[in-house]
Coordinates of C-alpha atoms in Angstrom, one line a residue:
M23 CA 80.3 120.7 102.1
I24 CA 79.4 117.5 100.2
V25 CA 78.4 118.2 96.6
H26 CA 75.0 116.8 95.5
L27 CA 74.7 115.5 91.9
S28 CA 72.0 113.7 90.0
A29 CA 72.1 110.6 87.8
D30 CA 71.7 113.1 84.9
N31 CA 75.1 114.7 85.5
S32 CA 77.9 113.5 83.3
L33 CA 80.3 110.7 84.4
P34 CA 83.3 113.1 84.0
E35 CA 81.6 115.6 86.4
M36 CA 81.0 112.8 89.0
L37 CA 84.6 111.6 88.7
D38 CA 86.0 115.1 88.9
T39 CA 84.0 115.8 92.0
I40 CA 85.2 112.6 93.7
G41 CA 88.7 113.3 92.6
R42 CA 88.6 116.8 94.0
D43 CA 86.6 116.3 97.2
G44 CA 86.9 112.5 97.8
A45 CA 83.1 112.2 97.9
C46 CA 79.8 113.2 96.3
I47 CA 76.1 112.4 96.8
I48 CA 74.1 111.0 93.9
D49 CA 70.5 112.1 94.6
D50 CA 67.6 109.7 93.8
L51 CA 69.9 106.9 92.6
I52 CA 67.2 104.3 93.0
P53 CA 63.4 104.5 93.3
Q54 CA 62.0 104.9 96.8
Q55 CA 59.7 101.9 96.0
L56 CA 62.9 99.7 95.8
C57 CA 63.9 101.0 99.2
D58 CA 60.6 99.9 100.6
Q59 CA 60.9 96.5 99.0
L60 CA 64.4 96.0 100.3
M61 CA 63.4 97.0 103.8
A62 CA 60.4 94.6 103.7
D63 CA 62.9 91.8 103.0
F64 CA 65.5 93.0 105.6
S65 CA 63.1 94.0 108.5
P66 CA 62.5 90.4 109.8
H67 CA 66.3 89.8 110.1
V68 CA 66.9 93.3 111.6
D69 CA 64.1 92.8 114.1
A70 CA 65.4 89.4 115.2
A71 CA 69.0 90.5 115.7
S72 CA 70.4 92.0 118.8
W73 CA 72.6 95.1 118.9
M74 CA 76.3 94.4 118.5
N75 CA 75.4 91.3 116.4
L76 CA 79.0 90.7 115.5
P77 CA 80.6 87.2 115.5
K78 CA 81.8 86.0 118.8
K79 CA 85.4 86.3 117.6
A80 CA 84.8 90.1 117.2
P81 CA 84.1 91.4 120.7
P82 CA 81.9 94.5 121.0
N83 CA 83.8 97.7 120.6
E84 CA 83.1 101.4 120.0
F85 CA 84.2 101.4 116.4
F86 CA 81.6 98.8 115.3
G87 CA 79.0 100.4 117.6
Y88 CA 77.1 99.3 120.7
R89 CA 73.8 100.3 119.2
T90 CA 74.4 99.1 115.7
K91 CA 73.4 96.0 113.7
R92 CA 75.5 94.7 110.8
F93 CA 74.5 92.1 108.2
H94 CA 76.4 90.4 105.4
G95 CA 75.3 87.9 102.8
L96 CA 72.6 90.3 101.7
P97 CA 71.8 88.6 98.3
A98 CA 70.8 85.5 100.3
I99 CA 68.3 87.7 102.2
S100 CA 67.0 89.6 99.2
T101 CA 67.9 89.1 95.6
L102 CA 66.9 92.7 95.0
V103 CA 70.3 93.6 96.3
E104 CA 71.6 92.8 92.9
K105 CA 69.9 95.9 91.6
I106 CA 72.2 97.9 94.0
F107 CA 75.7 96.4 93.7
A108 CA 75.3 95.8 89.9
H109 CA 73.7 99.2 89.3
P110 CA 75.0 100.4 85.9
L111 CA 75.9 103.9 87.0
L112 CA 77.7 102.7 90.1
L113 CA 79.7 100.3 88.0
Q114 CA 80.6 103.1 85.6
I115 CA 81.9 105.3 88.4
A116 CA 83.7 102.5 90.1
G117 CA 85.3 101.2 86.9
S118 CA 86.5 104.6 85.8
F119 CA 87.8 105.4 89.3
L120 CA 89.6 102.1 89.9
R121 CA 91.0 101.7 86.4
K122 CA 93.1 104.8 86.8
G123 CA 95.2 102.7 89.1
Q124 CA 97.7 100.0 88.1
N125 CA 96.8 96.6 86.8
C126 CA 93.0 96.9 87.2
R127 CA 91.4 94.9 84.5
T128 CA 88.0 94.4 86.1
V129 CA 86.1 95.5 89.2
R130 CA 84.9 93.3 92.1
V131 CA 82.7 93.9 95.1
S132 CA 84.6 93.7 98.4
T133 CA 81.6 93.7 100.7
V134 CA 77.8 94.1 100.6
E135 CA 76.7 95.1 104.1
L136 CA 73.5 96.3 105.7
I137 CA 74.3 98.8 108.5
V138 CA 71.5 99.8 110.9
I139 CA 72.5 102.6 113.4
G140 CA 70.1 102.6 116.3
P141 CA 68.9 105.4 118.6
K142 CA 71.4 106.6 121.1
E143 CA 74.4 105.3 119.1
T144 CA 77.4 107.5 119.4
A145 CA 79.5 108.8 116.5
Q146 CA 82.1 106.5 115.1
Q147 CA 85.8 107.3 114.9
L148 CA 86.8 109.0 111.7
H149 CA 88.7 106.5 109.5
R150 CA 89.7 105.5 106.0
D151 CA 88.2 102.3 104.5
S152 CA 91.5 101.6 102.6
G153 CA 93.0 100.9 106.0
S154 CA 91.4 97.4 105.8
W155 CA 94.4 96.5 103.5
P156 CA 97.4 97.8 105.5
H157 CA 99.9 96.1 103.2
L158 CA 99.1 98.4 100.3
S159 CA 101.5 101.2 99.3
E160 CA 100.3 104.8 99.3
E161 CA 100.0 104.8 95.5
Q162 CA 98.0 101.6 95.6
R163 CA 95.7 102.9 98.3
D164 CA 94.7 105.9 96.2
R165 CA 92.9 103.6 93.7
A166 CA 92.2 100.5 95.7
L167 CA 88.6 101.2 96.8
I168 CA 85.6 103.3 96.2
S169 CA 82.7 102.9 98.7
M170 CA 79.0 103.7 98.7
N171 CA 76.4 104.2 101.4
L172 CA 72.9 103.9 100.0
A173 CA 70.2 105.6 102.2
L174 CA 67.2 103.3 102.8
F175 CA 65.7 106.0 105.1
D176 CA 66.5 109.7 104.9
F177 CA 69.9 110.5 106.2
T178 CA 69.7 113.5 108.6
E179 CA 72.0 115.2 111.1
E180 CA 69.8 113.8 113.9
N181 CA 69.7 110.1 112.9
G182 CA 73.4 109.5 112.2
A183 CA 74.1 110.6 108.6
T184 CA 77.6 109.6 107.5
L185 CA 80.2 112.2 108.5
V186 CA 82.7 113.1 105.8
A187 CA 85.8 115.3 105.7
P188 CA 85.9 116.5 102.0
G189 CA 89.4 116.7 100.6
S190 CA 90.9 114.4 103.3
H191 CA 91.9 111.9 100.7
R192 CA 94.7 114.3 99.8
W193 CA 95.9 114.9 103.3
D194 CA 98.9 113.5 105.1
Q195 CA 97.8 110.2 106.7
Q196 CA 98.5 111.6 110.2
R197 CA 96.5 114.8 109.9
Q198 CA 93.3 115.0 112.0
A199 CA 90.1 116.7 110.7
K200 CA 89.0 119.8 112.4
Y201 CA 85.3 120.1 113.5
S202 CA 84.8 122.7 110.8
E203 CA 86.0 120.3 108.1
I204 CA 83.5 117.6 108.8
F205 CA 80.1 117.5 107.1
P206 CA 77.1 115.2 107.4
A207 CA 76.0 113.4 104.2
T208 CA 72.3 114.4 104.6
M209 CA 70.2 113.0 101.7
K210 CA 66.8 111.5 100.9
R211 CA 66.3 107.7 100.9
G212 CA 67.3 106.2 97.6
S213 CA 70.2 108.6 97.3
A214 CA 73.8 107.4 97.6
L215 CA 77.1 108.8 99.1
L216 CA 80.1 107.7 97.0
Y217 CA 83.5 108.2 98.5
S218 CA 87.2 107.3 98.0
G219 CA 88.7 104.6 100.2
Q220 CA 91.1 107.3 101.3
V221 CA 88.6 109.9 102.5
L222 CA 88.0 110.3 106.3
H223 CA 84.5 109.4 107.3
A224 CA 82.4 107.9 110.1
G225 CA 78.9 106.9 111.1
G226 CA 77.2 109.8 112.8
A227 CA 75.6 109.8 116.2
N228 CA 71.9 108.9 116.2
R229 CA 70.0 111.3 118.4
S230 CA 66.6 110.4 116.9
E231 CA 64.0 107.9 118.0
N232 CA 64.4 105.7 114.8
S233 CA 67.1 103.5 113.4
R234 CA 69.0 104.6 110.3
P235 CA 69.6 101.7 107.8
C236 CA 71.9 101.8 104.8
I237 CA 73.5 99.5 102.3
H238 CA 77.3 99.8 102.3
L239 CA 79.2 98.7 99.2
G240 CA 83.0 98.6 98.5
Y241 CA 84.2 98.3 95.0
I242 CA 87.8 97.1 94.5
P243 CA 90.2 96.3 91.6
S244 CA 90.3 92.6 90.6
W245 CA 93.9 92.2 92.0
L246 CA 92.8 93.0 95.5
A247 CA 91.3 90.4 97.9
P248 CA 87.7 91.2 99.0
L249 CA 86.9 91.5 102.7
E250 CA 83.8 89.4 102.4
N251 CA 83.9 85.8 101.1
H252 CA 80.6 86.0 99.2
A253 CA 80.5 82.3 98.4
V254 CA 80.5 81.6 102.1
S255 CA 78.3 84.4 103.3
N256 CA 75.6 83.9 100.7
G257 CA 76.1 80.3 99.6
M258 CA 76.9 79.2 96.1
E259 CA 73.3 78.2 95.4
T260 CA 72.2 81.9 95.9
I261 CA 75.0 83.4 93.9
L262 CA 74.5 81.0 90.9
K263 CA 71.0 82.3 90.6
L264 CA 72.2 85.8 90.0
N265 CA 72.9 87.3 86.6
K266 CA 76.3 86.6 85.2
P267 CA 77.7 90.2 85.6
A268 CA 76.5 90.1 89.3
R269 CA 78.2 86.7 89.8
H270 CA 81.5 88.1 88.5
L271 CA 81.3 91.1 90.8
L272 CA 81.0 88.7 93.7
N273 CA 84.1 86.8 92.4
V274 CA 82.2 83.8 91.2
V275 CA 83.1 83.2 87.6
G276 CA 81.6 79.8 86.9
E277 CA 78.4 79.0 85.1
P278 CA 75.5 77.4 87.1
N279 CA 76.4 73.9 86.1
D280 CA 80.2 73.9 86.5
Y281 CA 80.5 75.3 90.1
S282 CA 83.9 76.9 89.4
W283 CA 84.4 79.9 91.6
G284 CA 87.1 82.4 92.3
F285 CA 89.6 83.6 89.7
N286 CA 90.0 81.3 86.8
T287 CA 92.2 83.7 84.9
N288 CA 95.0 86.1 85.9
P289 CA 93.2 89.1 87.4

C-alpha cells in the first residue's frame, strides 16, 4: 500500500516513509480552489490540443500514450504554477532527499509537466524516472531525482491513478513487479504523490468517462542537467517575472535586467 500523510506530519516522518517505501502521498497539499484556478488556465490549451500532442520528432508510442496529452512551459500558461513547483514543503522534502547524495548544493526543477490521461487510455509500462539519465552510476541514481504528481482531479482506480510498486527503489534493476506488489495512488484533488526516481511506477488505465489531469514535477540536484530547457519552453520574459527563488529552481539565476541565465557559479 501507499502511505498517506498530511502536511502536519514531520519532515523526518515524510523522508523516512519515502526512504522505506520509495513513495508517499501528502493529502491536501494545496487548496482545491487553486486546483480550480489552474484548470481554468489550462483548459483552453487542453481542449485545443489533440491526443498524442508530442513533437513531430517524437512519434506516437504506447509509453507516452495514444489517449494522453502532455504540456510543458506551464509557467507561460499560468503563473500560478509557481505556487506548486516552489511550494515550501515540496522544497523541504526535495532538498533533504537530494542533499543526502554527493555534491548537491542546491535543488533544481528538471521538468514541469501537465499530463492529461484521457478515457480509454491503457496503463503505461512500469518504469523508473531516473532512467532518463542512463549515464548515472547506481549510487548517483539513488539520489538523483524525486518526483511529484499533483492531482488536479481526484485520482481513482477507474480514471488512471498512478500505479506504484512500493519498495521497488531497493530492488535489483532487472526485477519485475508482481501484480500483488502494485498499488494505485488514489487521492483527492490537491493531494500529491511523491516518489523516488528509482521507484517503479506508471500511469494507470483510464476506464472512466473523464480525463485525469495532473502536474508532474521532477526535482534534481544542481549538478544534473534538467530534462526541460525552461528558458526555451517558457521564454525568458515569463521566467524573469517569477520570484527569485522560482527563477533559480528553473535554472535562471540572473536578475530581470541582466539577462544572465544558466549556472553562473560551480553547481
